[in-house]
């Protein structure tokens, strides 16, 4: 890229922080390892570490007015006058959720209270690990293994959230299900159906157990996916591809800030039986999309020209945990064309102008259960931002009744959904923005002297309140924009950015079904709310066993004014996944995405004078 690009990834995901050296740290920079250690030290003065679980540790963002004031201040004094640096912490102590605000400069707790609402904080890896080990010392489970002739050393267990289905009172319980690894690493493809334990996370003990029936464990044959274990013949061998930037990358990394992130990811399976009905997961609020990030593999997850950033989150005991190579950042050139034009109408002259499309990509992969989510934020020189989401999975279902597709012997891929909810605080050339709905409508041509009978036109409406901005896509042709009504181009157009949606999939569950009550933020594809520091997570702040009373659906029911306000655009992108045999044993990546595209933001084409990268001349070589 021919400009210096500041990449700032603040709250792209739950529970992460990065470490990058920069001269003027941004107030929204995530917590560093040393800060996480300090927070742990401060909290343990009031809460004994041995009896306390750290469920959330994140930056307590300064008020937006403070951030904007800091940004606009004199760069020479920024380093000495940032807003107060604070952390928001949720711990589980004595069976209650405690909310704590820690001031890092004064090294003190400035506020704390007990959360009294519905739902529980996110599951930690530490809790899940301990809960998953409990069955192995539980005699009824040992008996279940003996009845099936299974070797306990080849059994793995995992814990799963169980949702809420109208219970007046709930406990912080999870369900533990187990799998047989003998002969494969793809253990999700070999479940022990009919066997499940219920674990109380606060008491950390088994409080319920079922062994409902005995059916064969699916065979290990055909489930392997590791290249080193696959038997020949292999697939076609590809010729080598080289990616190089001989003069170095065209970007620099100076901090961490983008005000957009995945707020929630709702995954609902469509098997209503006793063993499966509760499988309606909230991958951000229940499991932590950020703490589930995987270390990216150079040359495969990311190209050779990628730069990498590590990430940190707080473990169950509050100590920092490092995720190596959590982010990769690279300039992408895949042979795409940014713009071109050929002119053949001029006599005796052929004009062809082409510009190569080079963009900046920020990538993470988050592994939640048996799904890997590949998330890309692609920043284009034209000013567009393309956001991509790809998924792939291991098959993990076996059923006698068919609620999915038969993929292999004794293996069924259950029908399910994925709904990605994005939080987008755009601030188009300032905070005062509006949301414009432009419908494309057919109009009859009234002039009888014209042979045409119809045309289409654009009818625009500025949303006044939150209800006006609830949109279900795909019903009518439309254009959706966020504009700054106070600023216009020389031609008089309001400057803005347009949402170009991705795949359209609406929820198919009944709206009074308990999973859909909790996932009501998927009832519409687009929501717009006034900016509120406390409204960041579409499913609420305490999602585990939540009741749907703290979601964007509830917040926006207040029908607040959004015209010429500091607003947030929420976009829901969904997939209905009907598995096929090609998804077994590991599914090829299924991708979708959307784009935020400048609309009258520039006076003309911003990349008209952009030059394509110079081709690199390789020395002649001979293949033997």
XYZ file of C-alpha atoms in Angstrom:
624
model
C 0.000 0.000 0.000
C 1.346 3.439 -0.791
C 0.180 4.929 2.484
C 1.054 4.193 6.082
C -1.790 2.159 7.531
C -2.555 2.268 11.233
C -4.030 -1.089 12.216
C -5.885 -1.008 15.502
C -7.859 -4.016 16.607
C -9.364 -3.247 19.921
C -12.397 -5.311 20.732
C -12.553 -7.418 17.620
C -13.162 -10.355 19.938
C -13.887 -11.153 23.564
C -10.954 -11.513 25.902
C -7.905 -10.685 23.893
C -5.055 -8.285 24.066
C -2.050 -7.663 21.843
C 1.381 -6.265 22.507
C 2.830 -3.856 19.949
C 5.397 -1.187 20.714
C 4.156 2.297 19.824
C 5.155 5.818 20.760
C 1.699 6.990 21.821
C -0.410 4.142 23.215
C -4.062 4.512 22.315
C -6.648 4.687 25.143
C -8.391 1.710 23.535
C -5.293 -0.486 23.442
C -6.134 -3.866 25.011
C -4.696 -4.932 28.321
C -1.052 -5.994 28.294
C 0.351 -9.049 30.140
C 1.838 -6.813 32.840
C -1.526 -5.103 33.296
C -3.282 -8.478 33.567
C -0.820 -9.475 36.288
C -1.405 -6.196 38.111
C -5.182 -6.647 37.933
C -4.845 -10.127 39.417
C -2.730 -8.761 42.268
C -5.217 -5.977 43.001
C -8.271 -8.253 42.906
C -6.764 -10.940 45.127
C -6.525 -8.440 47.972
C -10.334 -8.586 48.219
C -11.052 -12.006 46.713
C -8.938 -15.063 47.632
C -7.487 -16.451 44.406
C -7.992 -20.061 45.507
C -11.748 -19.482 45.779
C -12.208 -17.052 42.884
C -12.668 -17.665 39.166
C -11.812 -14.881 36.696
C -14.475 -15.128 33.999
C -13.843 -11.835 32.230
C -10.988 -9.359 32.271
C -11.125 -6.597 29.682
C -10.458 -2.943 29.153
C -13.046 -0.647 30.723
C -13.259 1.679 27.762
C -13.095 5.409 28.507
C -16.101 7.481 27.574
C -16.109 8.192 23.868
C -15.907 11.945 24.453
C -12.630 11.420 26.321
C -11.222 9.324 23.489
C -12.144 11.876 20.838
C -10.703 14.671 22.936
C -7.450 12.749 23.262
C -7.328 12.042 19.509
C -7.776 15.712 18.667
C -5.239 16.932 21.227
C -1.676 18.014 20.537
C 0.335 14.903 19.514
C 3.332 16.173 21.480
C 1.507 15.852 24.812
C -0.635 12.777 24.125
C 1.679 10.388 25.907
C 1.268 12.324 29.166
C -2.475 12.923 29.111
C -4.478 9.838 28.092
C -7.837 9.066 29.745
C -7.707 6.972 32.935
C -6.648 3.382 32.310
C -9.167 0.990 33.871
C -10.200 -2.667 33.623
C -13.584 -4.303 33.995
C -13.466 -7.679 35.718
C -16.110 -10.331 36.343
C -15.253 -12.991 38.890
C -17.235 -15.879 40.289
C -16.938 -15.934 44.100
C -19.110 -17.774 46.615
C -21.602 -18.704 43.866
C -22.182 -15.079 42.848
C -20.969 -13.011 39.905
C -19.008 -9.972 41.099
C -18.434 -6.963 38.836
C -15.221 -5.090 39.603
C -13.674 -1.952 38.119
C -9.928 -1.638 38.644
C -8.018 1.632 38.228
C -4.568 0.693 36.965
C -2.971 4.067 37.699
C -4.000 4.097 41.363
C -3.698 0.310 41.643
C -7.041 0.062 43.372
C -10.606 -1.220 43.040
C -12.819 1.807 42.396
C -16.140 -0.050 42.287
C -17.542 -3.505 42.907
C -20.993 -5.006 43.115
C -22.774 -8.344 42.876
C -24.683 -8.989 39.641
C -28.282 -9.879 40.492
C -29.746 -10.428 37.001
C -30.355 -13.556 34.965
C -27.610 -15.568 33.352
C -24.029 -16.364 34.223
C -20.617 -15.218 32.951
C -18.632 -16.918 30.234
C -17.211 -20.400 30.775
C -13.459 -20.463 31.311
C -11.104 -23.046 29.864
C -10.033 -23.956 33.388
C -13.587 -24.720 34.472
C -14.304 -26.693 31.315
C -11.154 -28.777 31.738
C -11.927 -29.717 35.334
C -15.585 -30.470 34.541
C -14.561 -32.698 31.621
C -12.354 -34.838 33.867
C -14.998 -35.536 36.516
C -16.673 -38.511 34.751
C -13.458 -40.565 34.895
C -13.696 -40.792 38.688
C -17.486 -41.327 38.631
C -18.442 -44.994 39.047
C -21.621 -44.964 36.886
C -19.558 -43.585 33.988
C -16.917 -46.256 34.440
C -19.688 -48.853 34.305
C -21.007 -47.308 31.083
C -17.579 -47.713 29.487
C -17.325 -51.326 30.652
C -20.770 -52.096 29.199
C -19.564 -50.805 25.836
C -16.187 -52.518 26.010
C -14.346 -49.213 25.699
C -10.856 -48.403 26.921
C -11.062 -45.402 29.293
C -7.610 -44.204 28.203
C -9.013 -43.648 24.699
C -12.000 -41.577 25.873
C -12.127 -37.768 25.829
C -14.894 -35.617 27.309
C -15.967 -32.019 26.708
C -18.400 -29.664 28.460
C -21.266 -27.823 26.754
C -23.636 -25.042 27.776
C -27.247 -26.171 28.221
C -29.226 -22.990 27.595
C -32.483 -21.954 29.237
C -35.879 -23.519 28.603
C -38.260 -21.658 30.865
C -36.924 -22.753 34.255
C -37.826 -20.384 37.091
C -34.486 -21.036 38.789
C -31.228 -22.174 37.262
C -27.795 -23.230 38.401
C -24.501 -22.780 36.622
C -24.595 -26.247 35.092
C -23.029 -27.687 31.957
C -23.459 -31.007 30.212
C -20.439 -33.253 29.698
C -20.424 -35.558 26.666
C -17.695 -38.009 25.747
C -16.013 -39.385 22.624
C -13.844 -42.326 21.631
C -10.484 -41.514 20.066
C -9.186 -45.034 19.429
C -7.745 -44.911 15.911
C -8.402 -41.228 15.106
C -7.777 -37.662 16.245
C -11.196 -36.704 14.869
C -12.919 -37.645 18.121
C -16.027 -35.541 17.472
C -16.888 -38.091 14.770
C -17.054 -40.862 17.406
C -19.497 -39.780 20.139
C -20.721 -41.999 22.977
C -24.385 -41.317 22.323
C -26.813 -41.864 25.176
C -24.224 -41.029 27.852
C -24.103 -37.590 29.472
C -23.229 -36.056 32.830
C -24.472 -32.769 34.277
C -21.858 -30.790 36.216
C -22.463 -27.896 38.623
C -19.551 -25.534 37.895
C -19.847 -23.693 41.211
C -19.613 -26.896 43.280
C -17.597 -28.628 40.534
C -19.334 -31.950 40.949
C -21.600 -34.224 38.926
C -25.241 -33.554 39.827
C -26.911 -35.673 37.149
C -26.090 -38.629 34.940
C -27.814 -40.489 32.084
C -26.996 -43.700 30.258
C -30.125 -43.975 28.133
C -29.142 -46.577 25.553
C -26.226 -48.418 23.976
C -25.540 -48.012 20.261
C -22.367 -48.691 18.282
C -19.682 -46.025 18.285
C -19.028 -44.882 14.689
C -15.992 -46.454 13.086
C -12.668 -44.651 13.064
C -12.118 -45.594 9.441
C -12.399 -42.626 7.122
C -12.360 -39.991 9.878
C -8.668 -39.069 9.746
C -7.702 -35.615 8.418
C -4.031 -35.193 9.391
C -1.793 -35.138 6.317
C 0.823 -37.314 8.020
C -1.747 -40.034 8.741
C -3.616 -40.148 5.442
C -2.940 -43.174 3.255
C -2.118 -42.862 -0.453
C -3.145 -42.061 -3.061
C -2.912 -38.354 -2.308
C -4.627 -35.542 -4.151
C -2.982 -33.823 -7.127
C 0.358 -32.213 -6.343
C 0.303 -28.465 -6.847
C 3.243 -26.558 -8.256
C 5.018 -24.109 -5.982
C 3.762 -20.545 -5.579
C 6.041 -17.742 -4.373
C 4.820 -14.639 -2.527
C 7.413 -11.942 -1.882
C 7.731 -8.205 -1.235
C 11.356 -7.518 -2.022
C 11.189 -3.942 -0.720
C 9.324 -4.891 2.451
C 5.686 -4.490 3.516
C 3.734 -1.382 2.607
C 2.215 -0.963 6.066
C 3.292 -0.227 9.619
C 1.623 -1.329 12.831
C 1.247 1.449 15.388
C -1.336 0.267 17.879
C -4.701 -1.395 18.075
C -7.961 0.353 17.127
C -10.947 -0.456 14.895
C -14.414 0.121 16.264
C -15.946 -2.992 14.858
C -16.117 -6.571 16.110
C -18.149 -9.764 16.182
C -20.596 -9.188 19.003
C -22.168 -12.651 19.027
C -22.304 -15.890 17.056
C -25.489 -17.922 17.547
C -25.382 -21.600 16.538
C -28.630 -23.561 16.811
C -28.869 -27.296 16.054
C -32.145 -28.752 14.819
C -32.381 -32.060 16.711
C -35.222 -31.940 19.291
C -34.354 -35.195 21.087
C -33.300 -35.420 24.731
C -29.625 -35.701 23.822
C -29.589 -32.685 21.510
C -32.406 -30.188 22.076
C -30.249 -27.916 24.256
C -27.491 -27.524 21.631
C -28.070 -23.853 20.923
C -24.736 -22.186 21.471
C -23.640 -18.566 21.819
C -19.993 -18.793 20.848
C -19.001 -15.318 22.074
C -20.991 -14.929 25.266
C -20.754 -18.526 26.483
C -17.339 -19.643 25.248
C -15.337 -16.500 24.464
C -14.582 -16.006 20.792
C -11.326 -14.249 21.605
C -9.909 -16.653 24.150
C -10.720 -19.395 21.602
C -8.374 -17.907 18.987
C -5.907 -20.384 17.493
C -2.245 -19.794 16.771
C -1.992 -19.103 13.043
C 0.372 -21.232 10.980
C 2.786 -19.287 8.755
C 2.616 -20.139 5.031
C -0.742 -21.961 5.362
C -3.094 -19.902 7.522
C -1.323 -16.784 6.284
C 0.952 -16.057 3.301
C 4.744 -15.683 3.570
C 4.544 -11.881 3.563
C 2.365 -11.776 6.696
C 3.277 -10.084 9.969
C 2.008 -11.661 13.189
C 0.760 -10.305 16.513
C 0.416 -12.309 19.731
C -2.612 -12.034 21.988
C -3.295 -12.502 25.696
C -6.318 -13.316 27.820
C -6.849 -13.939 31.512
C -6.937 -17.545 32.689
C -9.339 -18.794 35.366
C -6.895 -17.654 38.047
C -6.380 -14.250 36.436
C -2.899 -14.909 35.092
C -2.136 -13.921 31.473
C -2.232 -16.622 28.816
C -0.390 -16.046 25.548
C -1.785 -16.973 22.131
C 1.174 -16.921 19.758
C 0.492 -15.571 16.262
C -3.136 -14.796 17.111
C -3.399 -12.214 14.312
C -1.763 -12.034 10.934
C -1.628 -8.902 8.804
C -0.630 -8.967 5.174
C -0.988 -7.253 1.839
C -3.106 -9.370 -0.450
C -2.700 -9.585 -4.186
C -4.512 -12.512 -5.753
C -4.504 -11.289 -9.325
C -7.685 -9.278 -8.757
C -8.414 -6.103 -10.686
C -9.054 -2.851 -8.814
C -10.350 -1.076 -11.898
C -9.928 -1.271 -15.655
C -11.247 0.213 -18.866
C -10.703 -0.517 -22.541
C -11.670 2.096 -25.116
C -11.997 1.001 -28.757
C -14.209 3.771 -30.156
C -11.392 6.245 -30.804
C -10.152 5.836 -34.410
C -6.695 4.334 -34.785
C -6.193 4.076 -31.035
C -6.702 1.318 -28.460
C -6.670 2.412 -24.825
C -6.429 -0.129 -22.001
C -5.911 0.955 -18.419
C -5.770 -1.635 -15.600
C -4.895 -1.349 -11.915
C -4.025 -4.300 -9.711
C -6.074 -4.683 -6.539
C -3.825 -4.793 -3.472
C -5.537 -4.749 -0.094
C -4.584 -5.046 3.570
C -5.972 -8.084 5.411
C -6.198 -8.722 9.151
C -7.020 -12.370 9.930
C -7.804 -14.511 12.951
C -9.070 -18.059 13.397
C -11.222 -18.873 16.390
C -11.839 -22.531 17.265
C -15.013 -23.088 19.288
C -15.826 -26.737 19.898
C -15.670 -28.566 16.580
C -15.863 -25.397 14.448
C -13.003 -23.257 13.170
C -14.049 -19.720 12.174
C -11.778 -17.795 9.804
C -12.441 -14.059 10.194
C -10.943 -11.538 7.764
C -11.089 -7.746 7.824
C -9.919 -6.549 4.405
C -9.112 -2.851 3.952
C -9.085 -1.785 0.318
C -7.370 1.245 -1.182
C -10.731 2.390 -2.518
C -11.886 2.958 1.071
C -14.033 -0.181 1.166
C -13.865 -2.560 4.110
C -14.713 -6.169 3.338
C -15.462 -8.490 6.236
C -15.317 -12.209 5.575
C -16.281 -15.208 7.692
C -15.443 -18.797 6.821
C -16.310 -21.944 8.746
C -15.268 -25.546 8.696
C -16.048 -28.390 11.065
C -15.519 -31.992 12.028
C -18.615 -34.188 11.829
C -19.800 -35.046 15.305
C -23.310 -36.432 15.168
C -24.831 -39.900 15.165
C -28.571 -40.502 15.334
C -31.128 -43.174 14.652
C -33.759 -40.603 13.722
C -32.864 -38.349 10.847
C -32.542 -34.640 11.719
C -29.780 -34.129 9.205
C -27.865 -35.805 6.387
C -26.411 -39.324 6.497
C -22.702 -38.718 5.922
C -21.142 -42.094 6.759
C -22.018 -45.294 8.618
C -23.770 -44.296 11.870
C -22.915 -40.625 11.293
C -25.480 -37.895 10.713
C -24.659 -34.234 10.096
C -27.391 -32.368 12.013
C -29.011 -29.350 10.356
C -27.972 -26.140 12.093
C -27.523 -22.375 11.777
C -24.702 -19.865 12.172
C -25.665 -16.245 12.787
C -22.749 -13.774 12.972
C -23.684 -10.451 14.588
C -21.320 -7.550 13.884
C -21.068 -4.352 15.911
C -20.047 -1.448 13.654
C -19.469 1.982 15.192
C -18.733 3.823 11.952
C -18.555 7.560 12.826
C -18.686 8.752 9.213
C -16.468 11.860 9.274
C -17.660 12.604 12.796
C -20.065 11.297 15.403
C -23.286 12.890 14.178
C -24.651 10.333 11.729
C -27.985 9.133 10.349
C -29.248 5.886 8.861
C -30.830 6.132 5.415
C -33.034 3.440 3.870
C -33.259 3.756 0.084
C -35.845 1.584 -1.627
C -35.630 0.808 -5.324
C -39.153 1.090 -6.678
C -40.725 0.492 -10.072
C -42.357 3.542 -11.695
C -44.611 3.571 -14.764
C -43.584 5.850 -17.638
C -46.573 8.147 -18.202
C -45.422 9.787 -21.417
C -47.238 7.892 -24.176
C -44.774 9.209 -26.762
C -42.005 7.110 -25.121
C -41.808 3.429 -26.029
C -40.669 2.485 -22.522
C -43.374 1.447 -20.068
C -41.414 1.466 -16.802
C -38.274 2.467 -14.975
C -37.026 2.218 -11.427
C -36.078 4.992 -9.057
C -34.696 5.482 -5.568
C -36.958 6.538 -2.699
C -34.946 7.445 0.395
C -36.065 7.710 4.002
C -34.005 8.712 7.020
C -34.764 6.557 10.053
C -35.985 8.638 12.981
C -35.957 5.995 15.719
C -34.657 2.481 16.371
C -37.866 0.828 15.186
C -37.517 2.550 11.810
C -34.102 0.967 11.382
C -35.065 -2.668 11.947
C -34.526 -4.245 8.531
C -35.049 -7.722 7.104
C -33.103 -8.009 3.883
C -34.092 -9.835 0.742
C -37.739 -8.795 0.722
C -37.308 -5.738 -1.515
C -34.421 -4.188 -3.398
C -32.832 -1.575 -1.150
C -29.728 0.437 -0.345
C -28.695 0.996 3.280
C -26.375 3.864 4.185
C -24.899 5.580 7.198
C -24.415 9.257 6.341
C -23.165 12.458 7.888
C -26.026 14.858 7.217
C -23.921 17.846 8.230
C -21.264 17.302 5.578
C -21.693 17.161 1.838
C -19.588 16.796 -1.264
C -19.087 19.656 -3.701
C -22.012 18.246 -5.668
C -24.259 18.460 -2.623
C -24.460 14.740 -1.742
C -24.339 13.609 1.871
C -21.126 11.731 2.547
C -21.583 8.194 3.753
C -20.828 4.499 3.695
C -23.102 1.834 2.286
C -23.712 -1.676 3.609
C -23.426 -4.317 0.887
C -24.907 -7.374 2.635
C -23.712 -10.936 2.394
C -25.793 -14.134 2.489
C -29.348 -13.627 3.693
C -30.724 -16.242 6.082
C -33.515 -15.554 8.540
C -34.146 -17.607 11.698
C -36.633 -20.425 11.169
C -37.383 -21.138 14.827
C -40.649 -19.958 16.346
C -40.175 -16.597 18.052
C -41.530 -17.990 21.341
C -39.107 -20.920 21.252
C -36.674 -20.470 24.128
C -33.477 -20.490 22.024
C -34.965 -17.819 19.758
C -36.041 -15.706 22.749
C -32.371 -15.693 23.785
C -31.256 -15.190 20.187
C -33.830 -12.513 19.318
C -31.023 -10.292 18.040
C -31.221 -12.422 14.866
C -34.883 -11.475 14.241
C -33.655 -8.696 11.954
C -30.657 -8.483 9.646
C -29.954 -4.837 10.467
C -30.400 -2.862 13.665
C -29.326 0.689 14.473
C -28.983 1.956 18.047
C -27.660 5.148 19.618
C -24.138 4.635 20.903
C -24.126 3.395 24.481
C -20.906 2.273 26.097
C -22.695 -0.539 27.949
C -24.388 -1.990 24.841
C -21.675 -4.029 23.153
C -22.783 -7.653 23.256
C -25.903 -8.459 21.227
C -26.921 -11.355 23.485
C -26.134 -9.507 26.708
C -23.237 -9.530 29.152
C -24.227 -12.709 31.026
C -25.173 -15.094 28.242
C -24.767 -18.530 29.809
C -28.327 -19.665 30.713
C -29.607 -16.156 29.918
C -33.303 -15.480 29.329
C -33.200 -12.979 26.489
C -33.905 -9.977 28.722
C -30.627 -8.156 27.949
C -30.308 -8.278 24.160
C -30.329 -5.720 21.378
C -33.975 -6.699 20.808
C -34.797 -5.439 24.309
C -32.593 -2.331 24.149
C -33.978 -1.184 20.823
C -37.564 -1.621 22.026
C -37.093 1.688 23.822
C -37.287 3.175 20.317
C -34.706 5.865 20.973
C -33.972 8.621 18.473
C -31.181 7.848 16.027
C -31.339 10.699 13.497
C -28.249 12.919 13.645
C -26.888 10.978 16.591
C -23.816 8.958 17.416
C -25.134 5.615 16.163
C -24.040 1.975 15.941
C -24.923 -0.261 13.008
C -25.504 -3.942 13.853
C -25.420 -6.400 10.987
C -26.493 -10.052 11.239
C -25.139 -12.449 8.601
C -26.572 -15.948 8.675
C -26.065 -19.398 7.197
C -28.431 -22.377 7.257
C -26.094 -25.354 7.104
C -27.490 -28.493 5.497
C -24.511 -30.886 5.741
C -23.452 -32.996 2.756
C -21.082 -35.920 2.353
C -18.375 -33.542 1.166
C -18.378 -32.156 4.726
C -17.080 -35.488 6.098
C -14.733 -35.994 7.883
C -13.673 -32.335 7.744
C -15.697 -29.715 5.929
C -14.091 -27.505 3.245
C -14.291 -23.845 4.204
C -17.719 -22.294 3.676
C -17.339 -18.540 3.253
C -19.525 -15.483 3.268
C -19.013 -11.801 3.858
C -20.205 -8.249 3.456
C -18.742 -4.895 2.509
C -18.795 -1.366 3.847
C -18.343 0.791 0.744
C -17.811 4.562 0.523
C -20.806 6.316 -1.019
C -20.225 9.960 -1.924
C -17.506 9.929 0.711
C -14.911 11.020 -1.865
C -15.258 13.667 -4.561
C -14.277 11.108 -7.229
C -12.622 7.736 -7.675
C -10.008 7.668 -4.867
C -7.853 5.066 -6.612
C -7.797 6.675 -10.076
C -4.111 7.556 -9.764
C -3.075 4.431 -7.870
C -0.292 2.527 -9.599
C -0.014 -1.226 -9.787
C 2.941 -2.850 -7.985
C 6.018 -3.249 -10.140
C 6.485 -6.838 -11.304
C 9.403 -8.639 -9.715
C 11.837 -10.055 -12.254
C 12.982 -13.523 -11.250
C 16.369 -14.796 -12.463
C 16.217 -17.402 -15.189
C 16.216 -20.933 -13.871
C 16.019 -24.355 -15.434
C 13.850 -27.138 -14.121
C 15.512 -30.546 -14.150
